[in-house]
Amino acid sequence: MFNLTKRRALIVYYNGYRVIRTLHHYGQLRYTSKHFHYAVLYVNQDSYDEVKKKVQHLRSVKRVIDSARPDLDPTLTDLEQTGLYKQHDEDD
């Protein structure tokens, strides 16, 4: 039967576009922005920490950011209660 593998996204900011070729070796490259110099790379959850360290040490990588999506609650109805969003007077 078909098994789903848990994946997590890494947002990789880079200096040179040539690093895109090497990112293909670490996971599934879903999006690259030539203008804003970042790429979205999906990696398996079990090898996430190792891949993140390896990608951070690549030559033209500026920084690597974790995706916040797995940490968010999918049943979230009110952002103000969680502290993620605070309503201001201008929002009324």
PDB file of N, CA, C and O in Angstrom, residues 18-55:
ATOM      1  N   ARG A  18      24.059  29.249  -8.130  1.00  0.00           N
ATOM      2  CA  ARG A  18      24.662  27.949  -8.412  1.00  0.00           C
ATOM      3  C   ARG A  18      24.439  26.945  -7.286  1.00  0.00           C
ATOM      4  O   ARG A  18      24.569  25.746  -7.489  1.00  0.00           O
ATOM      5  N   VAL A  19      24.122  27.407  -6.098  1.00  0.00           N
ATOM      6  CA  VAL A  19      23.899  26.505  -4.969  1.00  0.00           C
ATOM      7  C   VAL A  19      22.618  25.679  -5.156  1.00  0.00           C
ATOM      8  O   VAL A  19      22.459  24.629  -4.540  1.00  0.00           O
ATOM      9  N   ILE A  20      21.745  26.108  -6.053  1.00  0.00           N
ATOM     10  CA  ILE A  20      20.495  25.396  -6.318  1.00  0.00           C
ATOM     11  C   ILE A  20      20.777  23.982  -6.808  1.00  0.00           C
ATOM     12  O   ILE A  20      20.077  23.032  -6.453  1.00  0.00           O
ATOM     13  N   ARG A  21      21.831  23.831  -7.605  1.00  0.00           N
ATOM     14  CA  ARG A  21      22.183  22.504  -8.114  1.00  0.00           C
ATOM     15  C   ARG A  21      22.539  21.546  -6.979  1.00  0.00           C
ATOM     16  O   ARG A  21      22.214  20.369  -7.023  1.00  0.00           O
ATOM     17  N   THR A  22      23.204  22.038  -5.957  1.00  0.00           N
ATOM     18  CA  THR A  22      23.580  21.164  -4.846  1.00  0.00           C
ATOM     19  C   THR A  22      22.421  20.915  -3.895  1.00  0.00           C
ATOM     20  O   THR A  22      22.397  19.897  -3.214  1.00  0.00           O
ATOM     21  N   LEU A  23      21.455  21.808  -3.833  1.00  0.00           N
ATOM     22  CA  LEU A  23      20.305  21.599  -2.948  1.00  0.00           C
ATOM     23  C   LEU A  23      19.454  20.423  -3.403  1.00  0.00           C
ATOM     24  O   LEU A  23      18.760  19.808  -2.591  1.00  0.00           O
ATOM     25  N   HIS A  24      19.503  20.084  -4.681  1.00  0.00           N
ATOM     26  CA  HIS A  24      18.747  18.937  -5.184  1.00  0.00           C
ATOM     27  C   HIS A  24      19.186  17.634  -4.521  1.00  0.00           C
ATOM     28  O   HIS A  24      18.402  16.702  -4.430  1.00  0.00           O
ATOM     29  N   HIS A  25      20.425  17.573  -4.045  1.00  0.00           N
ATOM     30  CA  HIS A  25      20.938  16.355  -3.427  1.00  0.00           C
ATOM     31  C   HIS A  25      20.401  16.144  -2.014  1.00  0.00           C
ATOM     32  O   HIS A  25      20.444  15.024  -1.503  1.00  0.00           O
ATOM     33  N   TYR A  26      19.902  17.183  -1.365  1.00  0.00           N
ATOM     34  CA  TYR A  26      19.498  17.097   0.033  1.00  0.00           C
ATOM     35  C   TYR A  26      18.007  16.865   0.230  1.00  0.00           C
ATOM     36  O   TYR A  26      17.584  16.493   1.311  1.00  0.00           O
ATOM     37  N   GLY A  27      17.206  17.128  -0.753  1.00  0.00           N
ATOM     38  CA  GLY A  27      15.771  16.943  -0.620  1.00  0.00           C
ATOM     39  C   GLY A  27      15.060  17.353  -1.891  1.00  0.00           C
ATOM     40  O   GLY A  27      15.660  17.505  -2.951  1.00  0.00           O
ATOM     41  N   GLN A  28      13.758  17.545  -1.764  1.00  0.00           N
ATOM     42  CA  GLN A  28      12.945  17.926  -2.918  1.00  0.00           C
ATOM     43  C   GLN A  28      12.818  19.446  -2.957  1.00  0.00           C
ATOM     44  O   GLN A  28      12.254  20.055  -2.058  1.00  0.00           O
ATOM     45  N   LEU A  29      13.351  20.024  -4.000  1.00  0.00           N
ATOM     46  CA  LEU A  29      13.325  21.472  -4.168  1.00  0.00           C
ATOM     47  C   LEU A  29      12.009  21.859  -4.819  1.00  0.00           C
ATOM     48  O   LEU A  29      11.724  21.473  -5.940  1.00  0.00           O
ATOM     49  N   ARG A  30      11.179  22.610  -4.086  1.00  0.00           N
ATOM     50  CA  ARG A  30       9.845  22.923  -4.572  1.00  0.00           C
ATOM     51  C   ARG A  30       9.748  24.305  -5.205  1.00  0.00           C
ATOM     52  O   ARG A  30       8.951  24.523  -6.103  1.00  0.00           O
ATOM     53  N   TYR A  31      10.511  25.269  -4.716  1.00  0.00           N
ATOM     54  CA  TYR A  31      10.384  26.630  -5.248  1.00  0.00           C
ATOM     55  C   TYR A  31      11.718  27.351  -5.099  1.00  0.00           C
ATOM     56  O   TYR A  31      12.396  27.223  -4.083  1.00  0.00           O
ATOM     57  N   THR A  32      12.078  28.118  -6.106  1.00  0.00           N
ATOM     58  CA  THR A  32      13.250  28.990  -6.024  1.00  0.00           C
ATOM     59  C   THR A  32      12.865  30.369  -6.532  1.00  0.00           C
ATOM     60  O   THR A  32      12.122  30.499  -7.495  1.00  0.00           O
ATOM     61  N   SER A  33      13.360  31.381  -5.874  1.00  0.00           N
ATOM     62  CA  SER A  33      13.120  32.755  -6.286  1.00  0.00           C
ATOM     63  C   SER A  33      14.457  33.381  -6.664  1.00  0.00           C
ATOM     64  O   SER A  33      15.328  33.560  -5.804  1.00  0.00           O
ATOM     65  N   LYS A  34      14.625  33.674  -7.933  1.00  0.00           N
ATOM     66  CA  LYS A  34      15.859  34.311  -8.381  1.00  0.00           C
ATOM     67  C   LYS A  34      15.950  35.754  -7.904  1.00  0.00           C
ATOM     68  O   LYS A  34      17.029  36.257  -7.614  1.00  0.00           O
ATOM     69  N   HIS A  35      14.808  36.410  -7.803  1.00  0.00           N
ATOM     70  CA  HIS A  35      14.802  37.819  -7.427  1.00  0.00           C
ATOM     71  C   HIS A  35      15.084  38.012  -5.938  1.00  0.00           C
ATOM     72  O   HIS A  35      15.872  38.878  -5.550  1.00  0.00           O
ATOM     73  N   PHE A  36      14.456  37.204  -5.074  1.00  0.00           N
ATOM     74  CA  PHE A  36      14.610  37.371  -3.635  1.00  0.00           C
ATOM     75  C   PHE A  36      15.648  36.423  -3.037  1.00  0.00           C
ATOM     76  O   PHE A  36      15.882  36.448  -1.826  1.00  0.00           O
ATOM     77  N   HIS A  37      16.264  35.575  -3.860  1.00  0.00           N
ATOM     78  CA  HIS A  37      17.363  34.700  -3.464  1.00  0.00           C
ATOM     79  C   HIS A  37      17.003  33.773  -2.303  1.00  0.00           C
ATOM     80  O   HIS A  37      17.687  33.737  -1.282  1.00  0.00           O
ATOM     81  N   TYR A  38      15.925  33.019  -2.466  1.00  0.00           N
ATOM     82  CA  TYR A  38      15.613  31.989  -1.491  1.00  0.00           C
ATOM     83  C   TYR A  38      15.012  30.787  -2.201  1.00  0.00           C
ATOM     84  O   TYR A  38      14.551  30.871  -3.339  1.00  0.00           O
ATOM     85  N   ALA A  39      15.042  29.647  -1.518  1.00  0.00           N
ATOM     86  CA  ALA A  39      14.508  28.405  -2.059  1.00  0.00           C
ATOM     87  C   ALA A  39      13.762  27.672  -0.949  1.00  0.00           C
ATOM     88  O   ALA A  39      14.104  27.791   0.229  1.00  0.00           O
ATOM     89  N   VAL A  40      12.739  26.910  -1.328  1.00  0.00           N
ATOM     90  CA  VAL A  40      11.986  26.088  -0.383  1.00  0.00           C
ATOM     91  C   VAL A  40      12.355  24.640  -0.670  1.00  0.00           C
ATOM     92  O   VAL A  40      12.151  24.143  -1.772  1.00  0.00           O
ATOM     93  N   LEU A  41      12.900  23.989   0.338  1.00  0.00           N
ATOM     94  CA  LEU A  41      13.397  22.630   0.208  1.00  0.00           C
ATOM     95  C   LEU A  41      12.651  21.732   1.187  1.00  0.00           C
ATOM     96  O   LEU A  41      12.594  22.035   2.380  1.00  0.00           O
ATOM     97  N   TYR A  42      12.059  20.655   0.685  1.00  0.00           N
ATOM     98  CA  TYR A  42      11.361  19.699   1.542  1.00  0.00           C
ATOM     99  C   TYR A  42      12.277  18.521   1.827  1.00  0.00           C
ATOM    100  O   TYR A  42      12.872  17.950   0.928  1.00  0.00           O
ATOM    101  N   VAL A  43      12.357  18.165   3.126  1.00  0.00           N
ATOM    102  CA  VAL A  43      13.239  17.104   3.582  1.00  0.00           C
ATOM    103  C   VAL A  43      12.433  16.117   4.421  1.00  0.00           C
ATOM    104  O   VAL A  43      11.432  16.494   5.039  1.00  0.00           O
ATOM    105  N   ASN A  44      12.870  14.854   4.462  1.00  0.00           N
ATOM    106  CA  ASN A  44      12.220  13.879   5.324  1.00  0.00           C
ATOM    107  C   ASN A  44      12.406  14.271   6.785  1.00  0.00           C
ATOM    108  O   ASN A  44      13.459  14.772   7.174  1.00  0.00           O
ATOM    109  N   GLN A  45      11.390  13.999   7.601  1.00  0.00           N
ATOM    110  CA  GLN A  45      11.392  14.418   9.003  1.00  0.00           C
ATOM    111  C   GLN A  45      12.509  13.724   9.787  1.00  0.00           C
ATOM    112  O   GLN A  45      13.125  14.333  10.648  1.00  0.00           O
ATOM    113  N   ASP A  46      12.793  12.452   9.486  1.00  0.00           N
ATOM    114  CA  ASP A  46      13.804  11.727  10.255  1.00  0.00           C
ATOM    115  C   ASP A  46      15.225  12.217   9.994  1.00  0.00           C
ATOM    116  O   ASP A  46      16.092  12.117  10.865  1.00  0.00           O
ATOM    117  N   SER A  47      15.506  12.761   8.829  1.00  0.00           N
ATOM    118  CA  SER A  47      16.853  13.273   8.534  1.00  0.00           C
ATOM    119  C   SER A  47      16.887  14.799   8.520  1.00  0.00           C
ATOM    120  O   SER A  47      17.815  15.401   7.973  1.00  0.00           O
ATOM    121  N   TYR A  48      15.924  15.423   9.133  1.00  0.00           N
ATOM    122  CA  TYR A  48      15.769  16.885   9.072  1.00  0.00           C
ATOM    123  C   TYR A  48      16.958  17.617   9.712  1.00  0.00           C
ATOM    124  O   TYR A  48      17.506  18.545   9.119  1.00  0.00           O
ATOM    125  N   ASP A  49      17.346  17.216  10.914  1.00  0.00           N
ATOM    126  CA  ASP A  49      18.411  17.936  11.622  1.00  0.00           C
ATOM    127  C   ASP A  49      19.755  17.829  10.907  1.00  0.00           C
ATOM    128  O   ASP A  49      20.499  18.812  10.812  1.00  0.00           O
ATOM    129  N   GLU A  50      20.064  16.637  10.390  1.00  0.00           N
ATOM    130  CA  GLU A  50      21.341  16.457   9.702  1.00  0.00           C
ATOM    131  C   GLU A  50      21.409  17.277   8.423  1.00  0.00           C
ATOM    132  O   GLU A  50      22.418  17.917   8.132  1.00  0.00           O
ATOM    133  N   VAL A  51      20.304  17.257   7.673  1.00  0.00           N
ATOM    134  CA  VAL A  51      20.273  17.990   6.405  1.00  0.00           C
ATOM    135  C   VAL A  51      20.359  19.489   6.656  1.00  0.00           C
ATOM    136  O   VAL A  51      21.041  20.210   5.939  1.00  0.00           O
ATOM    137  N   LYS A  52      19.704  19.958   7.697  1.00  0.00           N
ATOM    138  CA  LYS A  52      19.739  21.390   8.007  1.00  0.00           C
ATOM    139  C   LYS A  52      21.173  21.842   8.315  1.00  0.00           C
ATOM    140  O   LYS A  52      21.627  22.878   7.831  1.00  0.00           O
ATOM    141  N   LYS A  53      21.905  21.040   9.082  1.00  0.00           N
ATOM    142  CA  LYS A  53      23.294  21.386   9.397  1.00  0.00           C
ATOM    143  C   LYS A  53      24.168  21.377   8.145  1.00  0.00           C
ATOM    144  O   LYS A  53      25.007  22.256   7.956  1.00  0.00           O
ATOM    145  N   LYS A  54      23.960  20.383   7.279  1.00  0.00           N
ATOM    146  CA  LYS A  54      24.762  20.301   6.056  1.00  0.00           C
ATOM    147  C   LYS A  54      24.478  21.465   5.120  1.00  0.00           C
ATOM    148  O   LYS A  54      25.393  22.030   4.516  1.00  0.00           O
ATOM    149  N   VAL A  55      23.214  21.843   5.004  1.00  0.00           N
ATOM    150  CA  VAL A  55      22.848  22.944   4.107  1.00  0.00           C
ATOM    151  C   VAL A  55      23.371  24.270   4.644  1.00  0.00           C
ATOM    152  O   VAL A  55      23.797  25.133   3.880  1.00  0.00           O
TER     153      VAL A  55
END
